[in-house]
Amino acid sequence: MSKNELDKALELVDAEAKKIGISRREAFKLAGLGSAAYLMGGTSESQAATVAQASEAKGKILIIGGGLAGMSTAARLATTLTSPDITVIEPLSKSVSYQAGTTLVAGGIYEKSDILYNTKDFLPAGVKLIKDSAVEFNPDANKVVLGSGETLSYDFLVIAAGITLDFGKIKGLEEVGDAYTAGDSSKILKAFGDSGITSIYNTDTAEATWIQMQKFIQKAKNGEKVKGIFTHPSTAIKCGGAPKKIMNLTHSRLVEAGARDNAELRYYVNGSNMFGVKEYHDAILKQFEVRNLKWNYKHNLTAVDIKNKTAFFDKRWDEKGPYDEDLEEYSTITKHQEVEVPFDFMHITPPMKAPDVIAKSAVGSGKGWVPVNKETLQHVKYKNIFSLGDIAAVPMGKTGGSVRKQYKVLVDNLISAMEGKELTAKYGGYTVCPLITDIGKVMLAEFDWTKKPTPSFPLDPTEERYIWWLLKVYMLKPMTQYGMLSGKA
Ligand SMILES: Cc1cc2nc3c(=O)[nH]c(=O)nc-3n(C[C@H](O)[C@H](O)[C@H](O)COP(=O)(O)OP(=O)(O)OC[C@H]3O[C@@H](n4cnc5c(N)ncnc54)[C@H](O)[C@@H]3O)c2cc1C
């Protein structure tokens, strides 16, 4: 981002903040973005960035995954420990830590180059990076085997290997198999081709989404009646709001082109609501109604016929079953039906899972995610192992916003463990989803394990606002990329 862009963004934030009677500093602080304010020069570092207490604790720390969670943790450990011995294992030479930016790439607001960077350029000073993957875990012997065959030993292990996109689970996309947000996308791009199928969950396919979206809009502009469909799978996903964001952006671009009336936009979600927090669910329904967006609950994408541009969903519903004499009530039978939906444009949110090498190892769990105490982030079985980010078995924790809270807790607790002290830092379940509802509008959905809105700002959190758009488009990227990856924000 150039200085001019930044100045312009800050001016806009100032103007918006003024309208609601607060200063820029207050706006950032109240929005829980104190560190962003620091990065923008709006406040002092001591006010904004939380700096951990220096520690002389010693120990060999191995971090699996050099994405947002792994690198932020490495950076904070490196600045906190007086004699750090930290190694990060990361297979990718190019990374994306502000993955929320892929939605903006797909909507034609960012370029891919705005979010993709050389992994090594963000390696904290004093941290060693090995370009490889962990392929085997032996937690009883404190050892990890790498793809190269090398075995590394550790005193403390941090698992931050993110999430795997399980495209291969969808019939018709088997050859794509597993994929990741950054990294090789050739199989996905080949499978999707020019079919109108897209996904913002990979950086390259996000770029292709913008091209496919424009073709879709052009058809509508030419007078064709077109149909765009957007899916949400049955598994946990990172950033549950993202499938709706790309639908909303498609709507905005169609309106901009004067072609909205020729397009039907429909959201197929496996669950039976729009959002796990009732207040945000209600707000989203209203937003959908205002924008004439359609939806179907309890529809899970199971297959695609790419050639014939048809999606297949497992539709389910409950019916009253036989009367149970013992329980004195009717049982419920879940019925299923395959539903065929033709499309011109389809956005797939793939099913997601923990990377197999970790899920199926001794440090994984039945469901794959690394089992940790949800507050301390310490492994439930191995006390010298910690985990955070998308791979950790933490409820509702699969967002960058959660990582921002988690990595500081993890570092405090890891250092306590190194010093032989009790773990006292606790993650409280905070997460945030800046839900793009239109170009220029975002609803800042903040919540925690109470499943109630937890706004950092004294304003109705269910309202769409321009100021949150400015934060999302201009502020959160530098805050993530420069603030978190330096262990400060
Ligand atoms: C489309 C989209 C929109 C999003 N929108 C938002 C949003 O608006 N707000 C928000 O807060 N969050 C959002 N997120 C989610 C957020 O980006 C993630 O939750 C966050 O990046 C998680 O960080 P992580 O470090 O756990 O995973 P990642 O950043 O994905 O890093 C994991 C790293 O582990 C590496 N790895 C994998 N396997 C191994 C192995 N075996 N050995 C070594 N390394 C390995 C990978 O290469 C990767 O670099 C969005 C994500 C996407 C894709």
XYZ file of C-alpha atoms and ligand atoms in Angstrom:
542
model
C 0.000 0.000 0.000
C 1.452 3.387 -0.934
C 1.672 6.302 1.497
C -0.954 8.178 -0.557
C -3.423 5.323 -0.325
C -2.807 5.074 3.388
C -3.275 8.809 3.914
C -6.490 8.707 1.893
C -7.779 5.766 3.941
C -6.927 7.486 7.195
C -8.693 10.655 6.068
C -11.786 8.605 5.302
C -11.585 6.843 8.677
C -11.242 10.239 10.386
C -14.273 11.615 8.538
C -16.392 8.562 9.387
C -15.251 8.547 13.018
C -16.053 12.265 13.274
C -19.595 11.617 12.062
C -20.165 9.353 15.073
C -18.381 11.738 17.417
C -15.143 9.881 18.157
C -11.475 10.255 17.251
C -9.488 7.936 15.002
C -7.614 6.603 18.002
C -10.869 5.867 19.811
C -12.308 4.208 16.718
C -9.387 1.807 16.423
C -9.167 1.226 20.137
C -12.851 0.542 20.507
C -12.772 -1.750 17.534
C -10.064 -3.790 19.240
C -7.580 -2.545 16.670
C -5.278 -0.587 18.921
C -2.297 -2.093 17.194
C -3.610 -1.053 13.813
C -3.697 2.481 15.104
C -0.063 2.078 16.092
C 0.794 0.815 12.642
C -0.993 3.766 11.114
C 0.928 6.148 13.310
C -2.228 7.080 15.193
C -0.983 6.176 18.658
C 2.161 5.172 20.491
C 3.530 1.659 20.420
C 3.288 1.311 24.167
C -0.424 2.020 24.058
C -1.177 -0.185 21.123
C 1.079 -3.197 21.042
C 1.140 -5.612 23.916
C 4.698 -6.630 24.651
C 5.286 -9.832 26.569
C 7.602 -9.855 29.612
C 11.202 -10.809 28.675
C 12.123 -14.314 29.767
C 15.431 -16.133 30.144
C 13.712 -19.519 29.753
C 15.608 -21.911 27.507
C 14.487 -24.713 25.234
C 14.414 -25.862 21.638
C 11.123 -24.758 20.078
C 9.869 -26.262 16.852
C 6.935 -24.629 15.035
C 5.052 -26.574 12.362
C 3.588 -24.158 9.815
C 4.843 -20.702 8.877
C 1.452 -19.153 8.113
C -0.290 -16.485 10.145
C -0.380 -18.388 13.438
C 3.076 -19.990 13.189
C 4.987 -16.855 12.176
C 3.188 -14.576 14.649
C 4.032 -17.020 17.427
C 7.655 -17.297 16.267
C 8.010 -13.506 16.158
C 6.602 -12.959 19.629
C 8.709 -15.750 21.106
C 11.813 -14.366 19.401
C 11.292 -10.927 20.903
C 10.366 -12.246 24.341
C 13.020 -14.900 24.962
C 16.518 -13.608 25.678
C 18.106 -16.719 24.072
C 15.581 -17.949 21.534
C 16.095 -21.299 19.796
C 13.178 -21.372 17.348
C 12.801 -23.272 14.082
C 9.808 -22.936 11.750
C 8.976 -25.725 9.278
C 7.087 -24.387 6.260
C 6.923 -25.956 2.773
C 5.757 -22.889 0.835
C 8.098 -20.199 -0.456
C 5.121 -17.850 -1.047
C 2.568 -17.196 1.688
C -0.662 -15.305 2.319
C -1.331 -14.258 5.869
C -4.161 -11.838 5.111
C -6.257 -14.575 3.517
C -9.360 -12.437 3.929
C -7.830 -10.511 1.008
C -8.579 -13.392 -1.390
C -12.246 -12.352 -1.233
C -11.181 -8.863 -2.286
C -9.046 -10.283 -5.121
C -12.085 -12.254 -6.327
C -14.239 -9.135 -6.190
C -11.793 -7.097 -8.277
C -10.740 -4.850 -5.376
C -7.224 -6.212 -4.681
C -4.627 -7.741 -6.994
C -3.197 -11.147 -6.044
C 0.190 -9.469 -5.598
C -1.312 -7.333 -2.811
C -1.546 -10.367 -0.532
C 1.056 -12.883 -1.716
C 4.596 -12.446 -0.338
C 7.868 -14.345 0.008
C 7.665 -16.397 3.198
C 11.284 -15.662 4.052
C 10.721 -11.888 3.861
C 8.544 -12.132 6.967
C 10.799 -14.459 8.927
C 11.415 -12.879 12.331
C 15.048 -12.094 13.201
C 16.725 -14.926 15.063
C 14.294 -17.596 13.804
C 15.451 -20.451 11.570
C 13.249 -21.480 8.629
C 13.371 -24.956 7.090
C 11.532 -25.219 3.764
C 9.921 -28.616 4.212
C 6.837 -30.374 5.604
C 6.463 -32.315 8.824
C 5.395 -35.820 7.805
C 5.662 -37.866 10.995
C 5.189 -37.095 14.676
C 6.663 -39.044 17.569
C 5.544 -37.050 20.616
C 6.716 -39.665 23.115
C 10.300 -39.182 21.887
C 9.863 -35.420 21.158
C 10.723 -35.928 17.492
C 9.311 -34.825 14.134
C 10.315 -36.278 10.765
C 10.446 -33.995 7.720
C 9.699 -34.786 4.083
C 13.446 -34.808 3.411
C 13.813 -37.694 5.891
C 15.593 -35.539 8.454
C 14.494 -36.063 12.063
C 14.306 -33.033 14.344
C 14.042 -33.149 18.097
C 12.433 -30.479 20.264
C 11.738 -29.507 23.825
C 8.533 -27.700 22.909
C 6.381 -28.092 19.802
C 3.845 -25.629 18.362
C 1.480 -27.009 15.718
C 0.133 -24.292 13.410
C -0.322 -26.162 10.130
C -3.679 -24.610 9.181
C -6.453 -26.335 7.280
C -6.666 -28.479 4.141
C -9.209 -27.758 1.403
C -10.847 -31.135 0.730
C -12.020 -30.550 -2.864
C -11.528 -34.265 -3.571
C -14.508 -35.092 -1.359
C -16.821 -33.599 -4.008
C -17.684 -36.096 -6.761
C -16.381 -34.710 -10.043
C -13.433 -33.006 -8.339
C -11.664 -36.154 -7.119
C -8.567 -35.425 -9.175
C -8.113 -32.113 -7.361
C -7.763 -33.947 -4.051
C -6.343 -31.859 -1.213
C -5.430 -28.221 -1.781
C -4.334 -25.195 0.252
C -5.017 -21.478 0.188
C -1.482 -20.715 -1.023
C 0.703 -23.139 -2.978
C 0.131 -25.270 -6.056
C -3.276 -24.608 -7.609
C -2.704 -26.264 -10.989
C -5.111 -29.162 -10.351
C -7.951 -26.902 -9.225
C -7.466 -24.469 -12.109
C -7.380 -27.373 -14.575
C -10.547 -28.940 -13.154
C -12.501 -25.661 -13.022
C -11.282 -24.474 -16.450
C -13.662 -21.949 -17.998
C -16.740 -23.660 -16.536
C -17.849 -20.808 -14.304
C -16.872 -22.798 -11.202
C -14.748 -20.761 -8.818
C -13.462 -20.602 -5.253
C -11.999 -17.782 -3.204
C -10.345 -20.305 -0.879
C -7.205 -20.500 -3.024
C -5.204 -17.445 -4.054
C -4.994 -18.360 -7.756
C -8.609 -19.470 -8.009
C -9.609 -16.233 -6.276
C -7.954 -14.399 -9.161
C -9.797 -16.653 -11.614
C -13.051 -15.941 -9.756
C -12.852 -12.292 -10.791
C -12.493 -13.335 -14.451
C -15.392 -15.810 -14.251
C -17.535 -13.280 -12.384
C -17.021 -10.713 -15.129
C -18.013 -13.244 -17.804
C -21.138 -14.064 -15.784
C -21.994 -10.374 -15.463
C -21.393 -9.811 -19.182
C -23.939 -12.533 -19.998
C -26.478 -10.826 -17.733
C -25.640 -7.509 -19.362
C -26.271 -9.058 -22.774
C -29.801 -9.854 -21.647
C -29.351 -13.546 -20.787
C -31.187 -14.835 -17.706
C -28.342 -16.310 -15.612
C -27.997 -18.195 -12.364
C -25.193 -17.913 -9.799
C -24.991 -20.378 -6.913
C -22.845 -20.265 -3.762
C -22.199 -23.249 -1.501
C -21.358 -23.766 2.181
C -20.269 -27.324 3.126
C -21.035 -29.662 6.021
C -17.570 -29.423 7.642
C -16.001 -26.709 9.772
C -14.493 -24.033 7.516
C -12.159 -21.112 7.963
C -14.064 -17.845 8.058
C -17.681 -18.981 7.945
C -18.744 -15.611 6.542
C -16.612 -15.794 3.387
C -19.140 -17.700 1.191
C -21.670 -14.933 1.829
C -19.084 -12.201 1.214
C -18.383 -13.383 -2.324
C -22.112 -13.684 -3.029
C -22.635 -10.121 -1.832
C -19.743 -8.877 -3.972
C -21.214 -10.636 -7.022
C -24.499 -8.874 -6.299
C -22.715 -5.485 -6.031
C -20.850 -5.967 -9.300
C -24.096 -6.954 -11.086
C -25.832 -3.841 -9.743
C -22.877 -1.723 -10.866
C -23.213 -3.196 -14.375
C -26.953 -2.521 -14.430
C -27.584 -6.244 -14.912
C -28.831 -7.429 -11.525
C -32.396 -8.123 -12.740
C -31.145 -10.770 -15.160
C -29.354 -12.817 -12.497
C -30.664 -15.139 -9.825
C -28.207 -15.497 -6.936
C -28.833 -18.382 -4.563
C -26.981 -19.578 -1.451
C -26.993 -23.316 -0.649
C -25.936 -23.913 2.937
C -25.609 -27.256 4.688
C -26.768 -25.831 8.017
C -30.115 -24.441 8.989
C -29.157 -20.841 9.634
C -27.077 -18.020 8.189
C -24.834 -17.494 11.221
C -24.379 -19.219 14.593
C -25.172 -16.005 16.476
C -28.901 -15.207 16.307
C -28.476 -11.420 16.097
C -26.168 -11.745 13.058
C -28.380 -14.454 11.523
C -31.389 -12.110 11.703
C -29.382 -9.215 10.254
C -28.127 -11.349 7.347
C -31.640 -12.534 6.490
C -32.724 -8.903 6.233
C -29.688 -8.086 4.067
C -30.537 -11.026 1.768
C -34.164 -9.926 1.472
C -33.234 -6.322 0.649
C -30.833 -7.501 -2.077
C -33.169 -10.178 -3.445
C -30.686 -12.956 -2.637
C -32.265 -16.420 -2.361
C -31.257 -19.258 -0.062
C -31.817 -22.938 0.704
C -30.893 -24.471 4.069
C -29.880 -28.120 4.599
C -28.315 -28.499 1.151
C -24.855 -30.032 0.974
C -22.899 -30.008 -2.304
C -21.941 -33.621 -3.079
C -21.102 -33.602 -6.804
C -20.525 -31.413 -9.839
C -20.900 -32.160 -13.520
C -18.438 -29.607 -14.837
C -19.183 -30.194 -18.520
C -22.926 -29.743 -18.114
C -22.632 -26.999 -15.465
C -24.791 -28.828 -12.968
C -24.392 -29.123 -9.194
C -25.842 -31.934 -7.083
C -26.910 -31.360 -3.505
C -27.950 -33.700 -0.745
C -31.127 -32.040 0.502
C -32.352 -33.239 3.905
C -35.388 -32.684 6.056
C -36.969 -34.249 9.118
C -40.229 -36.192 9.193
C -42.242 -37.593 12.062
C -41.372 -41.280 12.576
C -43.075 -44.033 14.578
C -44.291 -43.465 18.136
C -41.822 -44.641 20.808
C -43.821 -46.270 23.647
C -40.917 -46.059 26.129
C -40.046 -42.398 25.500
C -43.706 -41.550 24.886
C -42.881 -39.412 21.878
C -42.601 -39.635 18.127
C -39.154 -40.317 16.738
C -37.679 -38.157 13.971
C -36.527 -39.585 10.668
C -34.107 -37.562 8.525
C -34.939 -37.926 4.832
C -32.553 -37.217 1.951
C -33.083 -36.327 -1.688
C -30.611 -35.517 -4.449
C -31.299 -32.108 -5.969
C -29.886 -31.121 -9.368
C -29.131 -27.430 -9.909
C -27.903 -25.988 -13.228
C -25.683 -22.912 -12.938
C -23.824 -20.341 -15.019
C -21.531 -19.316 -12.161
C -20.809 -21.364 -9.053
C -18.718 -20.479 -6.024
C -17.592 -23.562 -4.121
C -16.612 -23.364 -0.483
C -14.875 -26.748 -0.266
C -15.229 -29.141 2.667
C -12.203 -28.656 4.957
C -10.190 -30.882 7.295
C -6.968 -30.957 9.296
C -3.940 -31.938 7.163
C -3.894 -35.775 7.052
C -0.286 -36.157 8.272
C -1.235 -34.445 11.496
C -4.858 -35.563 11.816
C -3.893 -39.225 11.600
C -0.780 -38.945 13.806
C -0.437 -39.301 17.576
C -0.829 -35.526 17.990
C -4.151 -35.418 16.091
C -7.603 -36.527 17.213
C -10.582 -38.570 16.013
C -11.846 -35.512 14.147
C -8.350 -34.569 13.019
C -7.960 -31.219 14.786
C -5.148 -31.041 17.339
C -6.825 -31.578 20.736
C -5.930 -28.698 23.037
C -7.382 -27.166 26.156
C -9.479 -24.450 24.482
C -8.315 -21.788 26.963
C -4.605 -22.543 27.472
C -4.010 -24.026 23.973
C -1.881 -26.788 25.523
C -2.237 -30.291 24.029
C -4.550 -32.409 26.180
C -2.084 -35.324 26.258
C 1.396 -33.904 25.636
C 2.196 -31.008 27.936
C 5.123 -29.737 25.837
C 2.928 -29.380 22.739
C 0.712 -26.385 21.969
C -1.478 -25.617 18.983
C -3.354 -22.633 17.577
C -5.025 -21.327 14.459
C -7.166 -23.300 12.059
C -5.751 -26.702 13.011
C -6.439 -26.438 16.744
C -9.583 -28.081 18.150
C -10.918 -24.786 19.464
C -14.623 -23.998 18.966
C -15.311 -21.205 16.435
C -11.588 -20.475 16.256
C -10.886 -20.674 12.540
C -10.276 -17.014 11.741
C -7.322 -14.651 11.661
C -9.171 -12.648 14.318
C -9.015 -15.657 16.653
C -5.326 -16.167 15.885
C -4.691 -12.539 16.886
C -5.923 -13.351 20.384
C -4.596 -16.918 20.545
C -0.935 -16.391 19.725
C -0.322 -14.064 22.665
C -2.002 -16.524 25.039
C 0.022 -19.380 23.585
C 3.320 -17.515 23.936
C 2.599 -16.593 27.557
C 1.669 -20.179 28.399
C 4.537 -21.730 26.480
C 6.984 -19.526 28.355
C 5.311 -20.455 31.648
C 5.699 -24.122 30.701
C 9.385 -23.520 29.874
C 9.837 -21.850 33.260
C 8.029 -24.707 35.014
C 5.203 -22.390 36.094
C 1.443 -22.790 36.001
C -0.294 -21.740 32.766
C -2.372 -18.680 33.544
C -3.117 -17.037 30.189
C -6.527 -17.893 28.771
C -8.094 -17.546 25.341
C -11.707 -16.464 25.784
C -13.090 -17.535 22.405
C -13.180 -14.096 20.764
C -13.495 -14.114 17.020
C -14.437 -11.624 14.345
C -15.915 -11.794 10.876
C -15.939 -8.529 8.924
C -18.820 -9.539 6.680
C -18.757 -7.668 3.361
C -22.378 -6.953 2.537
C -21.796 -4.651 -0.429
C -18.960 -2.725 -2.051
C -18.309 -0.062 0.594
C -20.207 -1.828 3.391
C -19.190 -4.289 6.088
C -20.993 -5.665 9.136
C -18.352 -6.235 11.823
C -19.612 -9.461 13.416
C -17.679 -9.951 16.657
C -18.638 -12.768 19.032
C -17.258 -15.421 21.367
C -18.191 -18.761 22.902
C -21.285 -17.237 24.495
C -22.646 -17.001 20.915
C -23.677 -13.429 21.618
C -22.383 -10.330 19.818
C -19.334 -8.927 21.641
C -18.914 -5.557 19.921
C -15.741 -3.632 20.713
C -17.504 -0.547 19.486
C -20.487 1.225 21.102
C -22.574 0.956 17.951
C -25.195 -1.511 16.728
C -22.970 -4.430 15.584
C -25.616 -5.734 13.190
C -25.469 -2.606 11.055
C -23.473 -2.436 7.812
C -21.019 0.459 7.899
C -18.557 2.178 5.568
C -15.996 2.601 8.364
C -15.661 -1.197 8.693
C -15.145 -1.433 4.939
C -12.227 0.968 5.298
C -10.812 -1.151 8.096
C -11.197 -4.342 6.089
C -9.775 -3.047 2.833
C -7.056 -0.701 4.111
C -6.205 -1.441 7.746
C -6.465 -5.150 8.430
C -3.905 -6.147 5.825
C -1.016 -4.094 7.252
C -2.133 -4.990 10.734
C -1.994 -8.690 9.877
C 1.030 -8.669 7.636
C 3.224 -6.221 9.524
C 1.681 -6.161 12.992
C 0.917 -9.804 13.731
C 3.835 -11.264 11.791
C 6.153 -9.102 13.881
C 4.490 -10.399 17.060
C 3.158 -6.992 18.047
C -0.431 -6.530 16.917
C -11.349 -16.802 1.649
C -10.938 -16.568 3.074
C -11.491 -15.514 3.771
C -11.135 -15.289 5.101
N -11.669 -14.219 5.741
C -11.297 -13.943 7.006
C -11.764 -12.781 7.672
O -12.489 -11.972 7.109
N -11.373 -12.574 8.965
C -10.549 -13.438 9.609
O -10.223 -13.206 10.768
N -10.092 -14.565 8.999
C -10.433 -14.827 7.728
N -9.944 -15.950 7.085
C -9.287 -17.014 7.881
C -7.834 -16.760 8.232
O -7.120 -16.369 7.103
C -7.264 -18.053 8.826
O -8.056 -18.421 9.928
C -5.806 -17.883 9.259
O -4.994 -17.664 8.141
C -5.332 -19.105 10.032
O -3.952 -19.073 10.235
P -3.102 -20.431 10.350
O -1.725 -20.016 10.606
O -3.801 -21.355 11.260
O -3.211 -21.069 8.906
P -2.397 -20.613 7.596
O -2.187 -19.148 7.616
O -3.159 -21.190 6.455
O -0.985 -21.308 7.750
C -0.784 -22.701 7.840
C 0.591 -23.003 7.290
O 0.956 -24.347 7.628
C 1.676 -24.899 6.547
N 1.631 -26.370 6.638
C 0.598 -27.198 6.332
N 0.935 -28.481 6.538
C 2.216 -28.475 7.014
C 3.129 -29.486 7.405
N 2.782 -30.776 7.379
N 4.367 -29.124 7.808
C 4.729 -27.804 7.862
N 3.901 -26.812 7.493
C 2.658 -27.128 7.066
C 0.967 -24.341 5.320
O 1.800 -24.379 4.180
C 0.637 -22.921 5.775
O 1.615 -21.990 5.382
C -10.226 -16.177 5.737
C -9.632 -17.215 5.026
C -9.975 -17.410 3.693
C -9.316 -18.512 2.919
